[in-house]
GROMACS .gro file of C-alpha atoms in nm:
model
  404
    1MET     CA    1  -9.419   0.001   8.329
    2ASN     CA    2  -9.414  -0.316   8.544
    3ILE     CA    3  -9.073  -0.428   8.666
    4PRO     CA    4  -9.048  -0.750   8.872
    5PHE     CA    5  -8.803  -0.773   9.160
    6SER     CA    6  -8.591  -1.075   9.071
    7PRO     CA    7  -8.687  -1.296   8.774
    8PRO     CA    8  -8.450  -1.583   8.691
    9TYR     CA    9  -8.216  -1.548   8.395
   10ILE     CA   10  -8.333  -1.802   8.135
   11ASN     CA   11  -8.202  -1.812   7.778
   12ASP     CA   12  -8.207  -2.075   7.502
   13ASP     CA   13  -7.883  -2.236   7.623
   14ILE     CA   14  -8.036  -2.292   7.968
   15ILE     CA   15  -8.357  -2.430   7.818
   16ASN     CA   16  -8.155  -2.660   7.590
   17GLU     CA   17  -7.949  -2.789   7.883
   18VAL     CA   18  -8.265  -2.879   8.074
   19VAL     CA   19  -8.418  -3.041   7.765
   20ASP     CA   20  -8.099  -3.242   7.725
   21SER     CA   21  -8.156  -3.383   8.075
   22LEU     CA   22  -8.515  -3.471   7.991
   23ARG     CA   23  -8.416  -3.643   7.669
   24SER     CA   24  -8.130  -3.831   7.834
   25GLY     CA   25  -8.375  -4.035   8.041
   26TRP     CA   26  -8.182  -3.942   8.357
   27ILE     CA   27  -8.327  -3.659   8.564
   28THR     CA   28  -8.211  -3.721   8.924
   29THR     CA   29  -7.854  -3.703   9.060
   30GLY     CA   30  -7.609  -3.791   8.785
   31PRO     CA   31  -7.361  -3.644   8.536
   32LYS     CA   32  -7.499  -3.288   8.526
   33VAL     CA   33  -7.472  -3.255   8.905
   34LYS     CA   34  -7.109  -3.365   8.884
   35ALA     CA   35  -7.048  -3.118   8.601
   36LEU     CA   36  -7.203  -2.833   8.801
   37GLU     CA   37  -6.990  -2.921   9.103
   38ALA     CA   38  -6.681  -2.906   8.881
   39GLU     CA   39  -6.783  -2.565   8.739
   40ILE     CA   40  -6.839  -2.414   9.085
   41LYS     CA   41  -6.518  -2.571   9.218
   42ASN     CA   42  -6.316  -2.427   8.929
   43TYR     CA   43  -6.480  -2.084   8.956
   44SER     CA   44  -6.462  -2.045   9.335
   45GLY     CA   45  -6.128  -2.209   9.399
   46ALA     CA   46  -6.281  -2.436   9.663
   47GLN     CA   47  -6.102  -2.765   9.722
   48GLU     CA   48  -6.422  -2.969   9.679
   49VAL     CA   49  -6.786  -2.884   9.604
   50LEU     CA   50  -7.098  -3.089   9.680
   51CYS     CA   51  -7.433  -2.984   9.537
   52VAL     CA   52  -7.749  -3.041   9.745
   53ASN     CA   53  -8.116  -2.946   9.725
   54SER     CA   54  -8.096  -2.620   9.926
   55TRP     CA   55  -7.868  -2.394  10.129
   56THR     CA   56  -8.063  -2.486  10.440
   57SER     CA   57  -8.025  -2.862  10.406
   58GLY     CA   58  -7.656  -2.822  10.323
   59ALA     CA   59  -7.595  -2.613  10.635
   60ILE     CA   60  -7.790  -2.858  10.853
   61MET     CA   61  -7.588  -3.151  10.719
   62MET     CA   62  -7.255  -2.977  10.780
   63LEU     CA   63  -7.350  -2.884  11.136
   64ARG     CA   64  -7.465  -3.242  11.201
   65TRP     CA   65  -7.137  -3.366  11.055
   66LEU     CA   66  -6.960  -3.135  11.301
   67GLY     CA   67  -7.136  -3.327  11.578
   68LEU     CA   68  -7.331  -3.056  11.758
   69LYS     CA   69  -7.466  -3.167  12.095
   70GLU     CA   70  -7.731  -3.012  12.318
   71GLY     CA   71  -7.585  -2.694  12.463
   72ASP     CA   72  -7.333  -2.643  12.182
   73GLU     CA   73  -7.347  -2.286  12.049
   74VAL     CA   74  -7.315  -2.146  11.699
   75ILE     CA   75  -7.267  -1.772  11.649
   76VAL     CA   76  -7.484  -1.610  11.381
   77PRO     CA   77  -7.571  -1.249  11.289
   78ALA     CA   78  -7.905  -1.111  11.405
   79TYR     CA   79  -7.945  -0.954  11.060
   80THR     CA   80  -7.994  -1.237  10.811
   81TYR     CA   81  -8.262  -1.465  10.672
   82SER     CA   82  -8.402  -1.703  10.933
   83ALA     CA   83  -8.250  -2.015  10.771
   84THR     CA   84  -7.909  -1.926  10.915
   85ALA     CA   85  -8.030  -1.977  11.271
   86LEU     CA   86  -8.293  -2.240  11.193
   87ALA     CA   87  -8.021  -2.467  11.052
   88VAL     CA   88  -7.849  -2.453  11.392
   89TYR     CA   89  -8.167  -2.559  11.570
   90HIS     CA   90  -8.227  -2.841  11.319
   91ALA     CA   91  -7.873  -2.968  11.381
   92GLY     CA   92  -7.927  -2.978  11.757
   93GLY     CA   93  -7.734  -2.665  11.854
   94THR     CA   94  -7.818  -2.325  11.998
   95PRO     CA   95  -7.779  -2.009  11.788
   96VAL     CA   96  -7.616  -1.711  11.958
   97MET     CA   97  -7.697  -1.385  11.780
   98VAL     CA   98  -7.451  -1.101  11.733
   99ASP     CA   99  -7.517  -0.748  11.610
  100THR     CA  100  -7.396  -0.620  11.274
  101THR     CA  101  -7.189  -0.326  11.157
  102GLU     CA  102  -7.294  -0.048  10.919
  103ASP     CA  103  -7.193  -0.259  10.616
  104PHE     CA  104  -7.474  -0.506  10.709
  105ASN     CA  105  -7.231  -0.785  10.804
  106ILE     CA  106  -7.161  -0.944  11.141
  107SER     CA  107  -6.945  -0.755  11.390
  108VAL     CA  108  -6.612  -0.929  11.457
  109LYS     CA  109  -6.592  -0.753  11.795
  110GLY     CA  110  -6.936  -0.891  11.866
  111ILE     CA  111  -6.823  -1.240  11.770
  112LYS     CA  112  -6.529  -1.224  12.009
  113LYS     CA  113  -6.753  -1.110  12.293
  114ALA     CA  114  -7.001  -1.391  12.224
  115ILE     CA  115  -6.749  -1.677  12.217
  116THR     CA  116  -6.765  -1.916  12.514
  117SER     CA  117  -6.637  -2.266  12.586
  118ARG     CA  118  -6.962  -2.389  12.428
  119THR     CA  119  -6.899  -2.220  12.091
  120LYS     CA  120  -6.845  -2.479  11.818
  121ALA     CA  121  -6.901  -2.281  11.496
  122ILE     CA  122  -6.941  -1.931  11.354
  123LEU     CA  123  -7.173  -1.862  11.058
  124PRO     CA  124  -7.093  -1.520  10.911
  125VAL     CA  125  -7.330  -1.408  10.633
  126ASP     CA  126  -7.224  -1.211  10.324
  127ILE     CA  127  -7.530  -0.985  10.320
  128ALA     CA  128  -7.626  -0.872   9.967
  129GLY     CA  129  -7.311  -1.042   9.838
  130PHE     CA  130  -7.054  -0.824  10.019
  131PRO     CA  131  -6.793  -1.040  10.200
  132CYS     CA  132  -6.741  -1.037  10.575
  133ASP     CA  133  -6.402  -0.973  10.739
  134TYR     CA  134  -6.274  -1.330  10.707
  135ASP     CA  135  -5.908  -1.258  10.780
  136GLU     CA  136  -6.012  -1.120  11.118
  137ILE     CA  137  -6.256  -1.403  11.185
  138MET     CA  138  -6.009  -1.679  11.092
  139ASN     CA  139  -5.732  -1.511  11.294
  140LEU     CA  140  -5.970  -1.485  11.588
  141VAL     CA  141  -6.058  -1.857  11.598
  142LYS     CA  142  -5.688  -1.947  11.566
  143SER     CA  143  -5.574  -1.708  11.843
  144LYS     CA  144  -5.438  -1.860  12.164
  145GLU     CA  145  -5.703  -1.686  12.373
  146ILE     CA  146  -5.987  -1.849  12.180
  147LEU     CA  147  -5.812  -2.184  12.134
  148ASP     CA  148  -5.772  -2.208  12.511
  149LEU     CA  149  -6.149  -2.167  12.550
  150PHE     CA  150  -6.239  -2.437  12.297
  151GLN     CA  151  -6.392  -2.756  12.440
  152PRO     CA  152  -6.487  -3.014  12.173
  153THR     CA  153  -6.791  -3.236  12.222
  154SER     CA  154  -6.740  -3.463  11.917
  155GLU     CA  155  -6.457  -3.643  11.741
  156ILE     CA  156  -6.480  -3.408  11.442
  157GLN     CA  157  -6.454  -3.101  11.664
  158ALA     CA  158  -6.153  -3.251  11.842
  159LYS     CA  159  -5.991  -3.331  11.507
  160LEU     CA  160  -6.033  -2.970  11.393
  161GLY     CA  161  -5.913  -2.844  11.729
  162ARG     CA  162  -6.088  -2.508  11.710
  163ILE     CA  163  -6.412  -2.333  11.623
  164LEU     CA  164  -6.535  -2.409  11.269
  165VAL     CA  165  -6.598  -2.112  11.040
  166MET     CA  166  -6.876  -2.178  10.789
  167ASN     CA  167  -6.954  -1.892  10.555
  168ASP     CA  168  -7.323  -1.844  10.479
  169ALA     CA  169  -7.242  -1.748  10.122
  170ALA     CA  170  -7.603  -1.768  10.004
  171HIS     CA  171  -7.568  -1.426   9.835
  172SER     CA  172  -7.202  -1.416   9.744
  173LEU     CA  173  -7.115  -1.650   9.456
  174GLY     CA  174  -6.875  -1.440   9.253
  175ALA     CA  175  -6.768  -1.206   9.532
  176THR     CA  176  -6.397  -1.165   9.596
  177TYR     CA  177  -6.199  -1.116   9.913
  178ALA     CA  178  -5.853  -0.963   9.960
  179ASN     CA  179  -5.593  -1.053   9.696
  180GLY     CA  180  -5.863  -1.175   9.460
  181ILE     CA  181  -5.961  -1.478   9.671
  182LYS     CA  182  -6.308  -1.592   9.566
  183THR     CA  183  -6.589  -1.654   9.809
  184GLY     CA  184  -6.613  -2.027   9.862
  185SER     CA  185  -6.242  -2.078   9.927
  186GLU     CA  186  -6.170  -1.847  10.221
  187THR     CA  187  -6.322  -2.041  10.514
  188ASP     CA  188  -6.337  -2.402  10.638
  189VAL     CA  189  -6.677  -2.445  10.473
  190ALA     CA  190  -6.891  -2.214  10.261
  191VAL     CA  191  -7.243  -2.282  10.138
  192PHE     CA  192  -7.388  -2.110   9.832
  193SER     CA  193  -7.760  -2.084   9.765
  194LEU     CA  194  -7.880  -2.166   9.414
  195HIS     CA  195  -8.241  -2.068   9.484
  196ALA     CA  196  -8.458  -1.913   9.213
  197VAL     CA  197  -8.371  -1.551   9.306
  198LYS     CA  198  -7.994  -1.601   9.334
  199ASN     CA  199  -7.726  -1.495   9.085
  200VAL     CA  200  -7.700  -1.854   8.962
  201THR     CA  201  -8.006  -2.074   9.007
  202THR     CA  202  -8.104  -2.438   8.991
  203ALA     CA  203  -8.462  -2.339   9.092
  204GLU     CA  204  -8.390  -2.490   9.433
  205GLY     CA  205  -8.042  -2.588   9.539
  206GLY     CA  206  -7.722  -2.524   9.726
  207ALA     CA  207  -7.349  -2.593   9.691
  208ILE     CA  208  -7.123  -2.686   9.983
  209CYS     CA  209  -6.761  -2.575   9.941
  210LEU     CA  210  -6.505  -2.773  10.144
  211ASN     CA  211  -6.170  -2.627  10.249
  212LEU     CA  212  -6.098  -2.808  10.575
  213PRO     CA  213  -5.733  -2.795  10.692
  214GLU     CA  214  -5.516  -3.099  10.757
  215PRO     CA  215  -5.557  -3.361  10.892
  216PHE     CA  216  -5.887  -3.355  10.697
  217ASP     CA  217  -5.881  -3.482  10.339
  218ASN     CA  218  -6.144  -3.282  10.150
  219GLU     CA  219  -6.165  -3.534   9.866
  220VAL     CA  220  -6.242  -3.813  10.112
  221LEU     CA  221  -6.481  -3.586  10.300
  222TYR     CA  222  -6.666  -3.508   9.975
  223THR     CA  223  -6.731  -3.879   9.925
  224GLU     CA  224  -6.852  -3.917  10.285
  225LEU     CA  225  -7.084  -3.618  10.259
  226ARG     CA  226  -7.218  -3.727   9.921
  227GLN     CA  227  -7.324  -4.052  10.085
  228MET     CA  228  -7.463  -3.862  10.382
  229SER     CA  229  -7.677  -3.656  10.143
  230LEU     CA  230  -7.822  -3.983  10.009
  231ASN     CA  231  -7.925  -4.141  10.340
  232CYS     CA  232  -7.567  -4.269  10.381
  233GLN     CA  233  -7.631  -4.509  10.093
  234THR     CA  234  -7.310  -4.646   9.943
  235LYS     CA  235  -7.434  -4.609   9.584
  236ASP     CA  236  -7.632  -4.330   9.422
  237ALA     CA  237  -7.923  -4.409   9.191
  238PHE     CA  238  -7.709  -4.358   8.880
  239SER     CA  239  -7.459  -4.622   8.996
  240LYS     CA  240  -7.734  -4.860   9.110
  241SER     CA  241  -7.905  -4.838   8.771
  242LYS     CA  242  -7.612  -4.996   8.588
  243ALA     CA  243  -7.636  -5.363   8.502
  244GLY     CA  244  -7.556  -5.572   8.806
  245GLY     CA  245  -7.511  -5.269   9.029
  246TRP     CA  246  -7.816  -5.309   9.250
  247ARG     CA  247  -7.650  -5.405   9.579
  248TYR     CA  248  -7.587  -5.125   9.831
  249ASP     CA  249  -7.544  -5.063  10.203
  250ILE     CA  250  -7.654  -4.795  10.453
  251THR     CA  251  -7.356  -4.695  10.663
  252GLY     CA  252  -7.495  -4.426  10.891
  253PHE     CA  253  -7.775  -4.185  10.979
  254GLY     CA  254  -7.794  -3.962  10.674
  255MET     CA  255  -8.031  -3.720  10.505
  256LYS     CA  256  -8.205  -3.716  10.165
  257ILE     CA  257  -8.094  -3.383  10.024
  258ASN     CA  258  -7.928  -3.458   9.690
  259MET     CA  259  -7.966  -3.229   9.390
  260ALA     CA  260  -8.127  -3.363   9.071
  261ASP     CA  261  -7.972  -3.340   8.724
  262ILE     CA  262  -8.277  -3.158   8.589
  263ASN     CA  263  -8.207  -2.881   8.842
  264ALA     CA  264  -7.832  -2.888   8.793
  265ALA     CA  265  -7.881  -2.836   8.419
  266MET     CA  266  -8.005  -2.480   8.478
  267GLY     CA  267  -7.711  -2.388   8.698
  268LEU     CA  268  -7.462  -2.558   8.469
  269ALA     CA  269  -7.564  -2.343   8.172
  270GLN     CA  270  -7.560  -2.028   8.387
  271MET     CA  271  -7.217  -2.102   8.536
  272ARG     CA  272  -7.070  -2.125   8.187
  273ILE     CA  273  -7.160  -1.759   8.127
  274TYR     CA  274  -7.147  -1.638   8.485
  275PRO     CA  275  -6.867  -1.382   8.437
  276GLN     CA  276  -7.089  -1.205   8.181
  277LEU     CA  277  -7.395  -1.228   8.406
  278LEU     CA  278  -7.193  -1.085   8.694
  279ASN     CA  279  -7.076  -0.794   8.479
  280GLU     CA  280  -7.436  -0.716   8.390
  281ARG     CA  281  -7.536  -0.711   8.757
  282LYS     CA  282  -7.244  -0.477   8.823
  283ARG     CA  283  -7.365  -0.252   8.538
  284VAL     CA  284  -7.703  -0.214   8.707
  285PHE     CA  285  -7.544  -0.162   9.049
  286ASN     CA  286  -7.315   0.112   8.917
  287ALA     CA  287  -7.603   0.285   8.740
  288TYR     CA  288  -7.790   0.306   9.071
  289ASP     CA  289  -7.476   0.433   9.243
  290ASP     CA  290  -7.424   0.705   8.981
  291ALA     CA  291  -7.779   0.831   9.023
  292LEU     CA  292  -7.819   0.797   9.400
  293ASN     CA  293  -7.477   0.912   9.519
  294GLU     CA  294  -7.586   1.267   9.435
  295GLU     CA  295  -7.883   1.246   9.673
  296PRO     CA  296  -7.802   1.360  10.030
  297TRP     CA  297  -8.062   1.122  10.173
  298ALA     CA  298  -7.926   0.805  10.006
  299ILE     CA  299  -7.681   0.559  10.165
  300VAL     CA  300  -7.557   0.336   9.883
  301PRO     CA  301  -7.452  -0.021   9.970
  302PRO     CA  302  -7.088  -0.130   9.987
  303ALA     CA  303  -6.950  -0.284   9.670
  304PHE     CA  304  -6.571  -0.248   9.662
  305VAL     CA  305  -6.397  -0.179   9.993
  306ASN     CA  306  -6.044  -0.271  10.109
  307GLY     CA  307  -5.997  -0.526   9.833
  308LYS     CA  308  -6.336  -0.689   9.889
  309GLU     CA  309  -6.582  -0.684   9.599
  310SER     CA  310  -6.949  -0.773   9.609
  311SER     CA  311  -7.129  -1.031   9.396
  312TYR     CA  312  -7.388  -0.758   9.330
  313HIS     CA  313  -7.668  -0.985   9.443
  314LEU     CA  314  -7.878  -0.710   9.604
  315TYR     CA  315  -7.883  -0.334   9.584
  316ALA     CA  316  -7.956  -0.261   9.950
  317LEU     CA  317  -8.034   0.110   9.948
  318ARG     CA  318  -8.074   0.286  10.285
  319ILE     CA  319  -8.240   0.621  10.337
  320LYS     CA  320  -8.104   0.857  10.600
  321ASP     CA  321  -8.300   0.971  10.901
  322ILE     CA  322  -8.628   0.793  10.837
  323SER     CA  323  -8.840   0.565  11.050
  324GLU     CA  324  -8.955   0.214  10.970
  325GLU     CA  325  -9.303   0.354  10.904
  326GLN     CA  326  -9.170   0.614  10.659
  327ARG     CA  327  -8.972   0.344  10.479
  328ASP     CA  328  -9.289   0.140  10.438
  329LEU     CA  329  -9.473   0.442  10.297
  330ILE     CA  330  -9.192   0.497  10.045
  331ILE     CA  331  -9.223   0.133   9.936
  332ASP     CA  332  -9.597   0.181   9.892
  333GLU     CA  333  -9.536   0.482   9.667
  334ILE     CA  334  -9.279   0.293   9.459
  335ALA     CA  335  -9.525   0.005   9.419
  336LYS     CA  336  -9.778   0.244   9.263
  337THR     CA  337  -9.539   0.289   8.970
  338GLY     CA  338  -9.527  -0.086   8.900
  339VAL     CA  339  -9.175  -0.133   9.038
  340ALA     CA  340  -9.136  -0.428   9.276
  341VAL     CA  341  -8.888  -0.368   9.558
  342ASN     CA  342  -8.811  -0.567   9.872
  343VAL     CA  343  -8.656  -0.545  10.219
  344HIS     CA  344  -8.353  -0.752  10.325
  345PHE     CA  345  -8.401  -0.853  10.600
  346ILE     CA  346  -8.638  -0.836  10.892
  347PRO     CA  347  -8.389  -0.902  11.175
  348MET     CA  348  -8.452  -1.241  11.333
  349PRO     CA  349  -8.522  -1.103  11.683
  350MET     CA  350  -8.828  -0.927  11.534
  351LEU     CA  351  -8.981  -1.256  11.414
  352THR     CA  352  -9.229  -1.443  11.635
  353PHE     CA  353  -9.036  -1.771  11.651
  354PHE     CA  354  -8.720  -1.602  11.776
  355LYS     CA  355  -8.900  -1.361  12.008
  356GLU     CA  356  -9.052  -1.666  12.175
  357LYS     CA  357  -8.698  -1.801  12.219
  358GLY     CA  358  -8.614  -1.486  12.418
  359PHE     CA  359  -8.436  -1.276  12.157
  360LYS     CA  360  -8.504  -0.899  12.171
  361ILE     CA  361  -8.436  -0.653  11.891
  362GLU     CA  362  -8.328  -0.394  12.150
  363ASP     CA  363  -8.011  -0.600  12.197
  364TYR     CA  364  -7.917  -0.551  11.831
  365PRO     CA  365  -7.945  -0.177  11.761
  366GLN     CA  366  -7.734  -0.167  11.444
  367ALA     CA  367  -7.931  -0.454  11.291
  368TYR     CA  368  -8.250  -0.258  11.351
  369ASN     CA  369  -8.100   0.066  11.220
  370ASN     CA  370  -7.996  -0.110  10.899
  371TYR     CA  371  -8.338  -0.269  10.858
  372LYS     CA  372  -8.566   0.024  10.935
  373CYS     CA  373  -8.445   0.233  10.639
  374GLU     CA  374  -8.349  -0.039  10.386
  375ILE     CA  375  -8.512  -0.088  10.044
  376SER     CA  376  -8.375  -0.348   9.801
  377LEU     CA  377  -8.399  -0.237   9.439
  378PRO     CA  378  -8.428  -0.476   9.141
  379ILE     CA  379  -8.090  -0.589   9.013
  380TYR     CA  380  -8.051  -0.851   8.740
  381PRO     CA  381  -7.891  -0.882   8.394
  382GLN     CA  382  -8.212  -0.836   8.196
  383LEU     CA  383  -8.271  -0.476   8.315
  384THR     CA  384  -8.237  -0.218   8.039
  385GLN     CA  385  -8.112   0.136   8.094
  386GLU     CA  386  -8.466   0.261   8.034
  387GLN     CA  387  -8.595   0.038   8.313
  388ILE     CA  388  -8.311   0.141   8.544
  389ASP     CA  389  -8.390   0.509   8.487
  390TYR     CA  390  -8.757   0.438   8.552
  391ILE     CA  391  -8.672   0.264   8.884
  392ILE     CA  392  -8.446   0.551   8.992
  393ASN     CA  393  -8.715   0.808   8.914
  394ALA     CA  394  -8.971   0.600   9.103
  395VAL     CA  395  -8.748   0.592   9.412
  396LYS     CA  396  -8.670   0.964   9.402
  397SER     CA  397  -9.033   1.056   9.347
  398ALA     CA  398  -9.148   0.829   9.631
  399TYR     CA  399  -8.897   0.988   9.868
  400LYS     CA  400  -9.020   1.338   9.778
  401THR     CA  401  -9.382   1.236   9.820
  402VAL     CA  402  -9.333   1.085  10.165
  403ILE     CA  403  -9.055   1.302  10.311
  404GLY     CA  404  -9.098   1.621  10.108
   0.00000   0.00000   0.00000
C-alpha cells in the first residue's frame, strides 16, 4: 500500500469552482478573491481579511507596514519553518530566536527574557495547528514593564504604542482558543497559509487577518494594504478593465503579491465545507491517539488543552528516549512500507543560513529535543480506516525493528 503524506483535497465542487473562473474570462484578482476573504472573515471572526499569494509575502508586507528599521528586532521561535524568520530579514528587521516548550510552541518566559527596547513585534507560531498562549502574550506586551521599554521607530509603531503581536497561523485555520475564540481573531494580526499542503488550499496563497485596536480602523487599513499588495496602485485590474476605468495612480512603494481568482476558487469551495473537512482531520487524529496512547514509547501531540483546540493540521508524534539517528532509521523503516511521513521542523539554528548568522542549536535545547524524536504522520480527510490502521502498524513495526 502506498500512502502519500499530504495530498490536497479536491472534489467535483472544487473543480467546478475553478472551471467557473476559467469560463468567466477573469482569472486574476477579482470577485472570487473577495468571496474567499468574506468566507475566512466570517469563519475566523477576524475584523478584516486580505488574501495574498503566500504566507511569506503577507508577513513581509505587514512587517514593512509596521515600519521596521535597521536594528529593530522581531521575536520568533527557533522551532518553526524558516519563512517566519526570513520574513523579518526581508522586511529589514532582525529576528531574535526563543526556545520552545514541550507543546512545540514558543516559550512565553523566553519571550519576556528576549524583549528589549529594540523589540517591535512578536511572531508566535501555532505549530501543527495547536494555539500558543495568546492571553499571556497579549498581557505581556500590554504590561507596564514592557510598555516602558518600548521605543517606536516609525509612525505606525508610535500609533500602536506597544509591541505588535502577529500570529504565524500558517497551520491553525480552524483552531480555537479559550472561550471558543477562533485563530485569526485573537491577536493584532494573524496570517494563514493556504499552501498546497494546508487544511484549506489555494495551491499557493495566504490570508492576512486584521484586528488592530483603536485608533486603527481595520476597514480603512484593509483598503490601504490591498493597494500595497498591488504595487500601491489605486485600482486593481478588475476595476481598470471596466469601460472608462483605465486611469490609476501609484501612491507608495508597494509589492506585487495579490492572489488570483483562479487560486481563490479552490479555497472558496473548500471553505464552504471546511467544518466537515476539519471533522475528518480530527477523526484521523483521534484514531492515531487511540492506537498510540497505549504505547509507552509514544508521546502524542497536544490537541485539546485548557480550552485550546488544534486545527489538526499535523500529527506530530514524538518517540521517547531516542536519538536523532534512531528517529531517522525509524523513518527509513516506515518508508519501506510505502507510507510517506515527514519531520516538522528542522530547527532554524541547525540550517546553514542561520548558523552563518551566528545562531547555535545549543542555545535552544527544547527545540532540539522536540525535533530529534519527531515524526509527522499523514493526516487528511481522504484517509480510510484501513489506511490509518496500516500507518499505525507501520509505525509500531518500525519502532520494534529499530529499537527492539
